[in-house]
Amino acid sequence: MIQSGRNNAEQLSPEMLSKKLMEQSAQLKKENEELRKAHKELKTLFESINEVLYSVDMVSNKLLQVSAACEKVYGYTAADFFADGNLWQNVIHPDDKEISQQQVQLLNQGKQVVNQYRIIHKDKSVRWIENKITSTLDEKGRLIRLDGVTNDITDRKIAEKKLEESVSIMEATIESTADGILVADLNGKIIKFNKKFVELWHIPGEILETKDDNKAINYVLDQLADPEKFLSKLNELQNRPKEVSFDILEFKDGRIFERYSQPQLIYEECAGRVWSFRDITKRRNDGEALKESESQLALATKIAKLGHWEFDAIKGLFTFNDQFYSLFKTTAEKVGGYIMDPQRYSELFVFPDDRDFVNGEMVRTMGALEIGPNNKLEHRITYANGEIGWISVNFFLIKNDAGVTIKTFGVNQDITDHKKAEEALRLAQFTIENTTHAIYWIKSDGSFHMVNNAATQMLGFSFEELMQLNVPGIDPFYNKEVWDGFWQAIMNQKFMRLITKHIRKDGTLIDVQIDTHYFRFENMEMSCAFVSDITERKLHEELLQKSEANLEIKNNQLELKNKELEQFAYVASHDLQEPLRTISSFVELIQKQYKGKLDINADKYLSFIAQSSDRMKVLIKNLLDYSRIGAKKELEQVDCNQMMHEVLADLGAAINDANAEIHHNRLPVISGYPTEIKQLFQNLIINAVKFQKKGVAPQIKISAQRTKDTWEFSFQDNGIGIEKQHREKIFNIFQRLHTRSEYAGSGIGLSHCKKIVELHNGKIWVESVPNEGSTFNFTIQAN
Ligand code: ADP
């Protein structure tokens, strides 16, 4: 501009020139002002930035400038650095001094150097810095100037350290797990894997080092039993990167892996996929062992004839075995197979009232977290034949890893008999406590094992008192030797009845009858004694015995008297016949020789004597007959038809005279005394004809009827009948209801009949309606 001004000045006037100069001076001043302003701005910038900017003149080895940030980074001011040319060297951490040396060579070659090292801050803290240095060489290649930027990177370094730490923890974790782990990116490229993964899959290092996922996958597929399935799974997951997936891989060599895959998410975004593999071959084998033990269980249940069932909780179906069906008295064939749903099971086999309970229990146990071996259920069942029984069900659960019940299996046992026994036991207990029989359970030493309610009531002691007293305390005649002998006897005979006395709390003695049974129960021998208080019975028995004895004496006396009487009657009637015959024959003689020769009275008196002696003959004969009844004691078969025929023939004249009609139906053959039977029939027919109403022809009906063990005969007439009050006494000897002038007779006929009937172990009685007729009935023993 000065040059141009000079050129122009040759042509310009001095005023113009001075004006121009002034203008130029103002312009200059203005530019200078702007320059100063820019410099100031630059300086402000230089002083205010975080980075430490610095320049060094390497020829004079002098610090040219250093920005104010140096105080923040190092703790020292720019002035400090200007004052001490070695300060920047001295602040370097002793362990990192070498790093700063290494760069010198590079700088001498004019290169840019970036390094990180520690410094010791003025406050003694260790800081990390990053130092970026640019070198300037002169035309001869000598280092003449350095310009550098220093950053405090302490925070970054701490974060990096932390990251390193967590990475190493992660790596250690990955390596220490038993699972094989592989991380792949979204394209399936292998990012990371652990040693276990290599081990599990037997993948050679060289394949992995290539990080070529295709090679690795091919190697993997070769080992699988079903590679197609795995591949399709991989593809499927490729399309659904966020999906979590799980399955089981089976290897050609028999190994079994559990495969688990989860997306790798970074801020909710999919970065890749983590695969983990676990070898579960052993667990599977344990599972097989479980299955085997299950089948052993099935065998055991079969042998033990136990009903066994399995319930598949996923399918909701029961499977039963043959024993199960036979327990319910049916077969799989009848039911239609081995599988059915719970509802059908319930309807077929569970007793209706117990269905809700059984269903509830099943649901409850399947949902239970823990299930012990003692899961037992008892309920009523309906057998196929409609009967009702009881079963006990023991069941077990199998849960998957998530704790969900997948299977239940159980063993059923018929406990009907057991339940019946329980019921019987309860009944027995009830009976024992409620019976009026006192019961003692006595041990061999005479102590009580137990007594029942009735025992305490009978003796008046409380249960505790009785248990203290034992047999010696209640038996007034207790004697140890006798007791021991007694015990031996029960032991040998198992059952014994004895009568003895026991003492009550109030001191009274009672008579007791003891029925005692010996039994052994679990090494304990005992006598179970049923005791009854027979004090009153004994009293009655004694009284009865006494009266029986009296009766017997009386009977004997009576029999004796009877015999004496019969003997007397016989002797009397027999011996009376002789003098009577003499009287009769002499009266006859006197009548023959002196009739009409004495006076008229004498003839009359003689005829009275003759009549009386005739009557007396009859009486004596009757008496003799009576005493002779049953004398000839030999039973014979008597055909009563035949007998009746004879009697009617004998009585033919009398029957005709009376115009009597006699009917009889078929009569039996009996075992009896013929003469006596004949006389019995005869007497009854004579009476029926004799005791007839005037002007009425006798109608007589005779019949015999069989009862359980007798023949009952009836002789019915249409005669005068008998008043009620006379119906018994007519059977007594010489008892008559009429005078001889009304009806002839001696009053001995019915007493004969009675004696004959009783001789045949029978009875005789009469039924009658006065003025209409009588029926004489008697029984004769059929055999
Ligand atoms: P007797 O015939 O000699 O009188 P019984 O001993 O045969 O003696 O009879 C006793 C009495 O019983 C008779 O006197 C008579 O009064 C009564 N008696 C017997 N049989 C009959 C009859 N069939 N009907 C009515 N009375 C009878």
mmCIF file of C-alpha atoms in Angstrom, residues 9 41 135 186 220 231 313 440 442 541 569 573 748:
data_model
loop_
_atom_site.group_PDB
_atom_site.id
_atom_site.type_symbol
_atom_site.label_atom_id
_atom_site.label_comp_id
_atom_site.label_asym_id
_atom_site.label_seq_id
_atom_site.Cartn_x
_atom_site.Cartn_y
_atom_site.Cartn_z
ATOM 1 C CA ALA A 9 1.753 10.457 -4.634
ATOM 2 C CA GLU A 41 -10.274 -13.032 21.986
ATOM 3 C CA SER A 135 7.026 -31.347 16.297
ATOM 4 C CA LEU A 186 -27.293 -60.441 14.943
ATOM 5 C CA VAL A 220 -21.882 -78.714 15.573
ATOM 6 C CA LEU A 231 -30.889 -75.843 11.931
ATOM 7 C CA ALA A 313 -51.577 -83.944 34.924
ATOM 8 C CA TYR A 440 -62.172 -108.061 84.488
ATOM 9 C CA ILE A 442 -56.714 -110.246 84.989
ATOM 10 C CA GLU A 541 -82.326 -121.066 93.218
ATOM 11 C CA ALA A 569 -109.343 -151.104 96.761
ATOM 12 C CA SER A 573 -113.192 -155.382 96.576
ATOM 13 C CA ILE A 748 -117.601 -144.523 88.251
#
